[in-house]
PDB file of C-alpha atoms in Angstrom:
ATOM      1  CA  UNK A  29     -70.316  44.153  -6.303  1.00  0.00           C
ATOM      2  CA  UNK A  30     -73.861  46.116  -6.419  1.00  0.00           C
ATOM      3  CA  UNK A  31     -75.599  42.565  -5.981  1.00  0.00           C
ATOM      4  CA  UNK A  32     -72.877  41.911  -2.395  1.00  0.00           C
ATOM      5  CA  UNK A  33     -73.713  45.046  -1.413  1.00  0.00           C
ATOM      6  CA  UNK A  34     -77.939  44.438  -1.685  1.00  0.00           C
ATOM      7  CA  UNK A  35     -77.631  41.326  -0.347  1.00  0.00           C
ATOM      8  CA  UNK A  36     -75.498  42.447   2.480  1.00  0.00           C
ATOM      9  CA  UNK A  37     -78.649  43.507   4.406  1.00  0.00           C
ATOM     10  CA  UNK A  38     -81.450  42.912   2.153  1.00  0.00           C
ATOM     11  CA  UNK A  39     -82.870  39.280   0.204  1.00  0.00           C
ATOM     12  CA  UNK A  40     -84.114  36.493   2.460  1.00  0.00           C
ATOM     13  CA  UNK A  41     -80.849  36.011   3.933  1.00  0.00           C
ATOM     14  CA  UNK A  42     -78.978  38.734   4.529  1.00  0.00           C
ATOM     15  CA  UNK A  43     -75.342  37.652   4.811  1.00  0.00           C
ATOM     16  CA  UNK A  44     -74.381  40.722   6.633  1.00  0.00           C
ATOM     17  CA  UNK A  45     -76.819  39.163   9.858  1.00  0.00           C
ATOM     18  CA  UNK A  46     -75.169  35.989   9.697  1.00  0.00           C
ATOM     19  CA  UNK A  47     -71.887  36.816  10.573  1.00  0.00           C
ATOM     20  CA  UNK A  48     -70.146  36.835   7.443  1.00  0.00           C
ATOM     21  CA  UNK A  49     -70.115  40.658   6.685  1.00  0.00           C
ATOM     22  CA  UNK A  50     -66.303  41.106   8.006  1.00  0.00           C
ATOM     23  CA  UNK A  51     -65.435  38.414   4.938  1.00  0.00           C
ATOM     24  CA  UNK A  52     -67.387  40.259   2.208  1.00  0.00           C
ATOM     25  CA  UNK A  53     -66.004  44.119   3.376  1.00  0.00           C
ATOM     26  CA  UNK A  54     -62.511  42.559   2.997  1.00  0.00           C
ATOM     27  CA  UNK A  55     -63.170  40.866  -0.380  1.00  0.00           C
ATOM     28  CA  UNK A  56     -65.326  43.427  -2.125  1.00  0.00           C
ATOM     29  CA  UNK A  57     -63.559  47.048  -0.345  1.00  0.00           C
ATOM     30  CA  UNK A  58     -60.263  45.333  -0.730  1.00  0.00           C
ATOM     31  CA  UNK A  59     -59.453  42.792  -2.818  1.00  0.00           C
ATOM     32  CA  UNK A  60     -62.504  43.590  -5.582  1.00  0.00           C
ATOM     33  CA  UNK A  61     -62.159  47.381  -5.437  1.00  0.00           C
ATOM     34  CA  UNK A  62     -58.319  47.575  -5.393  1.00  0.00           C
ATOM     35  CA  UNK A  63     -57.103  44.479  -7.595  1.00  0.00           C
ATOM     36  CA  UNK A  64     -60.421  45.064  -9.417  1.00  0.00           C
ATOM     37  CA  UNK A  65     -59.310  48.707 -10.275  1.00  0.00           C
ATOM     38  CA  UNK A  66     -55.719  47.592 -11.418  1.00  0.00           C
ATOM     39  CA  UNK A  67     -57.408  44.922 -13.293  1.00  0.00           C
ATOM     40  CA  UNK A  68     -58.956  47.613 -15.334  1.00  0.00           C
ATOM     41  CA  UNK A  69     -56.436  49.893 -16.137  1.00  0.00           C
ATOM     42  CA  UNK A  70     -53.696  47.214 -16.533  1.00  0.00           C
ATOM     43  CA  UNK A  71     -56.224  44.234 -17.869  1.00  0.00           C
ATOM     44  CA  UNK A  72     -54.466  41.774 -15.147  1.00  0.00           C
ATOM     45  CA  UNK A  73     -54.475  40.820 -11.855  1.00  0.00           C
ATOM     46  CA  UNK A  74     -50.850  42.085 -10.520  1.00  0.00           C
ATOM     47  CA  UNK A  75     -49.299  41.262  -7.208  1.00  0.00           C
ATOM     48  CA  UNK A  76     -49.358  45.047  -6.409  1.00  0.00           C
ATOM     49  CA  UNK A  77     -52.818  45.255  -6.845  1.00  0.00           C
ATOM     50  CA  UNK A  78     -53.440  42.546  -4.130  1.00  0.00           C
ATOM     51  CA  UNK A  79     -51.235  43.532  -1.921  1.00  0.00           C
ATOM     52  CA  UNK A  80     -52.425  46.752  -1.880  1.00  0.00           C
ATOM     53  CA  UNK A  81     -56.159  45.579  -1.153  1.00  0.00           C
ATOM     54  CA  UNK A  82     -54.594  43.660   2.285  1.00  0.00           C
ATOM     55  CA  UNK A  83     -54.429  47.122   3.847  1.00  0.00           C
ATOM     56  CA  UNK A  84     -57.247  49.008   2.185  1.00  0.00           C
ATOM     57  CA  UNK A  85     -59.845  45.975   2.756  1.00  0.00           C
ATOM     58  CA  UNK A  86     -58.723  45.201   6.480  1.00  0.00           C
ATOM     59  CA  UNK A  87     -59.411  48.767   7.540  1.00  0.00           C
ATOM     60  CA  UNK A  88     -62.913  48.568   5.941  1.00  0.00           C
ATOM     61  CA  UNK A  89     -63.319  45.415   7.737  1.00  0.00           C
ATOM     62  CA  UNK A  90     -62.097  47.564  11.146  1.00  0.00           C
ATOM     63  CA  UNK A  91     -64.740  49.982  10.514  1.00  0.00           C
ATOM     64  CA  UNK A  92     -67.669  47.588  10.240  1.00  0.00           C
ATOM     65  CA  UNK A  93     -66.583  45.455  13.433  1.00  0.00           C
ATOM     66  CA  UNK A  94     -66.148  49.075  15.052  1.00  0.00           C
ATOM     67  CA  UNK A  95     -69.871  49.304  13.852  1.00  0.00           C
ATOM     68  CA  UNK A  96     -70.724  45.899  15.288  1.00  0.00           C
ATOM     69  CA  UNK A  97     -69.102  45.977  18.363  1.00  0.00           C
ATOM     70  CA  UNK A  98     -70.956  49.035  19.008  1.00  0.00           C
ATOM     71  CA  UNK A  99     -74.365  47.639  17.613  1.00  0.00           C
ATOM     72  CA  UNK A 100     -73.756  44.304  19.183  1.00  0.00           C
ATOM     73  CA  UNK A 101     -76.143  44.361  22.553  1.00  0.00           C
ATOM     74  CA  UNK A 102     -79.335  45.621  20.166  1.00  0.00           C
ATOM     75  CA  UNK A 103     -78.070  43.676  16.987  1.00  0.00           C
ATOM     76  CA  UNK A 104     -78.203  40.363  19.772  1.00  0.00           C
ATOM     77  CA  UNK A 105     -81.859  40.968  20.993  1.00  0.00           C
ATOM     78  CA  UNK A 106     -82.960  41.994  17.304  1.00  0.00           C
ATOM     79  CA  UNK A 107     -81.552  38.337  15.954  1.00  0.00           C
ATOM     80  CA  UNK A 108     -79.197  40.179  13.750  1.00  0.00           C
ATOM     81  CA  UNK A 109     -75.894  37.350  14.498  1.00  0.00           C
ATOM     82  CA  UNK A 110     -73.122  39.594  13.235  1.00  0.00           C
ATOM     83  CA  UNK A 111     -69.835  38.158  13.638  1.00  0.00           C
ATOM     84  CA  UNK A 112     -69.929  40.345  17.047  1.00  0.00           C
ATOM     85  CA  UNK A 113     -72.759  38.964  18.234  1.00  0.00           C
ATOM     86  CA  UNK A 114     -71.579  35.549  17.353  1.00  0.00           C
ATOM     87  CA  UNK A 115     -68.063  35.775  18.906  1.00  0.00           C
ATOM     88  CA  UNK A 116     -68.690  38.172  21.654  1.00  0.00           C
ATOM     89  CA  UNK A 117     -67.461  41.200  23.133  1.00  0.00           C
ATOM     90  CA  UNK A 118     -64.336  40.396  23.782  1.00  0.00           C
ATOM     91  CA  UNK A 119     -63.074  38.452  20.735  1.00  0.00           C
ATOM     92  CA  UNK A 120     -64.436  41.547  18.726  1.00  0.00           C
ATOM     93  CA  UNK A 121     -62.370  43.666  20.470  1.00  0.00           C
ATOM     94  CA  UNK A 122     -59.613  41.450  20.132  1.00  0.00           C
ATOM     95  CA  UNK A 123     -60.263  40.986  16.425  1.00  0.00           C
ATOM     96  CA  UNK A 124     -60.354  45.139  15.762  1.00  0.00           C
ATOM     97  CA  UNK A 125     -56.853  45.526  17.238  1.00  0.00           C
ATOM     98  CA  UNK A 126     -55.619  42.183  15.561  1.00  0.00           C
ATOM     99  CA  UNK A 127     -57.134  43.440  12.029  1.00  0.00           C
ATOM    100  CA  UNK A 128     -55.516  46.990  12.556  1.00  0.00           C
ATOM    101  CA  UNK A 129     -52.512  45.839  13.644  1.00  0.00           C
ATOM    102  CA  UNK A 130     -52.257  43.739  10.480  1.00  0.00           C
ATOM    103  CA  UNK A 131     -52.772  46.118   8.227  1.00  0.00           C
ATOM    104  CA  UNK A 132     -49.272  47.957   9.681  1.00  0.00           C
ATOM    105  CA  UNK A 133     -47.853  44.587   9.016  1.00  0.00           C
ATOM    106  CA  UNK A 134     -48.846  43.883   5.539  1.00  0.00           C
ATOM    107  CA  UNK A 135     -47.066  47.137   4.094  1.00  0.00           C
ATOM    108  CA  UNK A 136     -43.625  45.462   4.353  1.00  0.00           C
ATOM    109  CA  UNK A 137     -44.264  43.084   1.586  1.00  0.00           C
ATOM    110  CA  UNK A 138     -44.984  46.467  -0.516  1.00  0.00           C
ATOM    111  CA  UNK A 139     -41.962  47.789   0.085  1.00  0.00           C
ATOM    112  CA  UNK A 140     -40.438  44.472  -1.507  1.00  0.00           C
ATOM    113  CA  UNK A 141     -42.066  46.273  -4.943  1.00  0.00           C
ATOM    114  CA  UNK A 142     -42.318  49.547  -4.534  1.00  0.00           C
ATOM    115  CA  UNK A 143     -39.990  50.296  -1.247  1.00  0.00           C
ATOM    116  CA  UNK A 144     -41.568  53.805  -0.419  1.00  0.00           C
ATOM    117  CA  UNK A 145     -44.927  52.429   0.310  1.00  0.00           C
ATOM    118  CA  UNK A 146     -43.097  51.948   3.780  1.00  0.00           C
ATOM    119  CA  UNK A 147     -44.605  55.989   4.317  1.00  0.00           C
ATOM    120  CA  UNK A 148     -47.795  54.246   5.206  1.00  0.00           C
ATOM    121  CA  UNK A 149     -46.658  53.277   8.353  1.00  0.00           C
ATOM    122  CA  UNK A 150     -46.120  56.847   9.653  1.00  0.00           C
ATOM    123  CA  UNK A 151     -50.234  56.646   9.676  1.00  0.00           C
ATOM    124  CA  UNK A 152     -49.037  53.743  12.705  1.00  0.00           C
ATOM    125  CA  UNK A 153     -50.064  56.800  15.861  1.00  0.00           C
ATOM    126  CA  UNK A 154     -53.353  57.102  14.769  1.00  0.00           C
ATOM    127  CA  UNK A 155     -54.068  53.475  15.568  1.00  0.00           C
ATOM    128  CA  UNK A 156     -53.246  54.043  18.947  1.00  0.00           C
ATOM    129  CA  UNK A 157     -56.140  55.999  20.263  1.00  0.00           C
ATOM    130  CA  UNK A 158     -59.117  54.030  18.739  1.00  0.00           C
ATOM    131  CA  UNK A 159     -56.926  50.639  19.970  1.00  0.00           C
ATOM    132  CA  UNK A 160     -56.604  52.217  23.526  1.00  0.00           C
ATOM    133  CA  UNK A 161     -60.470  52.963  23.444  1.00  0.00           C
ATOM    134  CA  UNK A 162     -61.231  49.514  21.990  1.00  0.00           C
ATOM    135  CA  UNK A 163     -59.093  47.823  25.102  1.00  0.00           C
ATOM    136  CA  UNK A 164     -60.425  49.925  27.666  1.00  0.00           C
ATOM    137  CA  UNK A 165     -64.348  48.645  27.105  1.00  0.00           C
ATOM    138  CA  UNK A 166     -65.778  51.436  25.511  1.00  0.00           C
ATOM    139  CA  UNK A 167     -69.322  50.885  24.093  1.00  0.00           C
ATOM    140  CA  UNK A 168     -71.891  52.049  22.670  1.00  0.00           C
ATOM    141  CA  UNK A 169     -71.698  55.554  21.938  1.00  0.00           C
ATOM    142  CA  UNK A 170     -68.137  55.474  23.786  1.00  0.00           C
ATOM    143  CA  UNK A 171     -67.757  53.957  20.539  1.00  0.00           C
ATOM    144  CA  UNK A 172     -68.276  56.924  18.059  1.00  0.00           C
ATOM    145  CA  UNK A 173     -64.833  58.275  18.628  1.00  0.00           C
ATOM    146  CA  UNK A 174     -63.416  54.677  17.453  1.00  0.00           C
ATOM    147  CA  UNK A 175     -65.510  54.681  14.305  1.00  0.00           C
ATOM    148  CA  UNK A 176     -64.054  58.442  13.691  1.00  0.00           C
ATOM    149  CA  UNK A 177     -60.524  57.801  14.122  1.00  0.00           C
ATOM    150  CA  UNK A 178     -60.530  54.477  12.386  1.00  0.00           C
ATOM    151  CA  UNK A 179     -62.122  56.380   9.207  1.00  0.00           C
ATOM    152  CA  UNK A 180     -59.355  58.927   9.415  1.00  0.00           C
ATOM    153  CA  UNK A 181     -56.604  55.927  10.340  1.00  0.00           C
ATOM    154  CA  UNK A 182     -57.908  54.788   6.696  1.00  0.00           C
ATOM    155  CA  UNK A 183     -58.029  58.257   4.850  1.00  0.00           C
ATOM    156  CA  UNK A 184     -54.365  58.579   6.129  1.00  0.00           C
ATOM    157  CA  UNK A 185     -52.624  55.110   5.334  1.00  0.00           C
ATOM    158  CA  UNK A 186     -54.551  55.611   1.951  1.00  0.00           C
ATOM    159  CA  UNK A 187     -52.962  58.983   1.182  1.00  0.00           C
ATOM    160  CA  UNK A 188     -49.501  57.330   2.557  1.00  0.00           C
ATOM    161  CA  UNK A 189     -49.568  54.859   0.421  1.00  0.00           C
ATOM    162  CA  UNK A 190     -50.544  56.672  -2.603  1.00  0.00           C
ATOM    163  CA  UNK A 191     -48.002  58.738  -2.210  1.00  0.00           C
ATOM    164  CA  UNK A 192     -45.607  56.236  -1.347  1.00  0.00           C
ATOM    165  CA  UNK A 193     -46.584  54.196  -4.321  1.00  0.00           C
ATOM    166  CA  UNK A 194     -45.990  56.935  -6.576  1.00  0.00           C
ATOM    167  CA  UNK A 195     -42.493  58.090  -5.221  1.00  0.00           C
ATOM    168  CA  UNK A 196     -41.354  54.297  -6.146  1.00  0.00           C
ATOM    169  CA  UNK A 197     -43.129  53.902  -9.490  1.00  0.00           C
TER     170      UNK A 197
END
């Protein structure tokens, strides 16, 4: 994890300026920090654990194409071909609502385990400002809002589900 995270923007080929930073967010934020964590206090891999790192890793991922899409016109000029640069303004925009949609829609296959984890969809309203501001065009610094409510759309489905995943334990 500390040699993806070096090599995200530093070592002769920063993967992070080639357009597959999205990939390594969700893998390492989600899947690697959350399964990873289970892993060590349980010493396997459980179906919980991944599940759980769908949601957590897609809203990093919606934080760093926030970050992209707002970065995208300088990142273009400065040869830095994040995946917004390489697919464009729209299909970033298109991607952050997709991704934060999809993190509403992996909690029901929590729920098949652990049936209160359904509480993180009451996070669901604070998607729909930083979607609205997405659709509308915002940019650049029109962007800053998005990046703020996206971080607190992730502190709240993460208390949610915590809680959530307690209640049914």
């Amino acid at each position: 994890s500390i040699m993806a995270a070096w090599t995200y923007t530093g070592g002769p080929k920063p993967y992070g300026y080639l357009g597959f930073g999205e990939v390594f967010v969700f893998a390492f934020f989600g899947v690697v920090a959350t399964a990873g964590t289970t892993f060590v206090q349980d010493e396997r891999v459980t179906a919980l654990g991944l599940g759980v790192s769908v949601p957590v890793g897609l809203l990093a991922v919606a934080l760093l194409l926030t970050n992209n899409l707002r970065d995208r016109p300088r990142d273009a000029v400065a040869g830095k071909k994040t995946l917004a640069v390489r697919v464009g303004d729209r299909a970033s925009r298109i991607m952050y609502v997709c991704v934060v949609v999809c993190v509403f829609l992996s909690m029901p296959y929590l729920a098949i385990v652990r049936p209160w984890a359904l509480l993180g969809l009451a996070a669901f309203p604070l998607a729909i400002q930083p979607i609205r501001t997405v659709l509308r065009g915002a940019e650049g610094p029109a962007l800053i809002p998005v990046l703020i409510a996206t971080s607190r759309l992730q502190l709240a489905v993460g208390l949610a589900l915590t809680v959530g995943l307690a209640a049914s334990g």
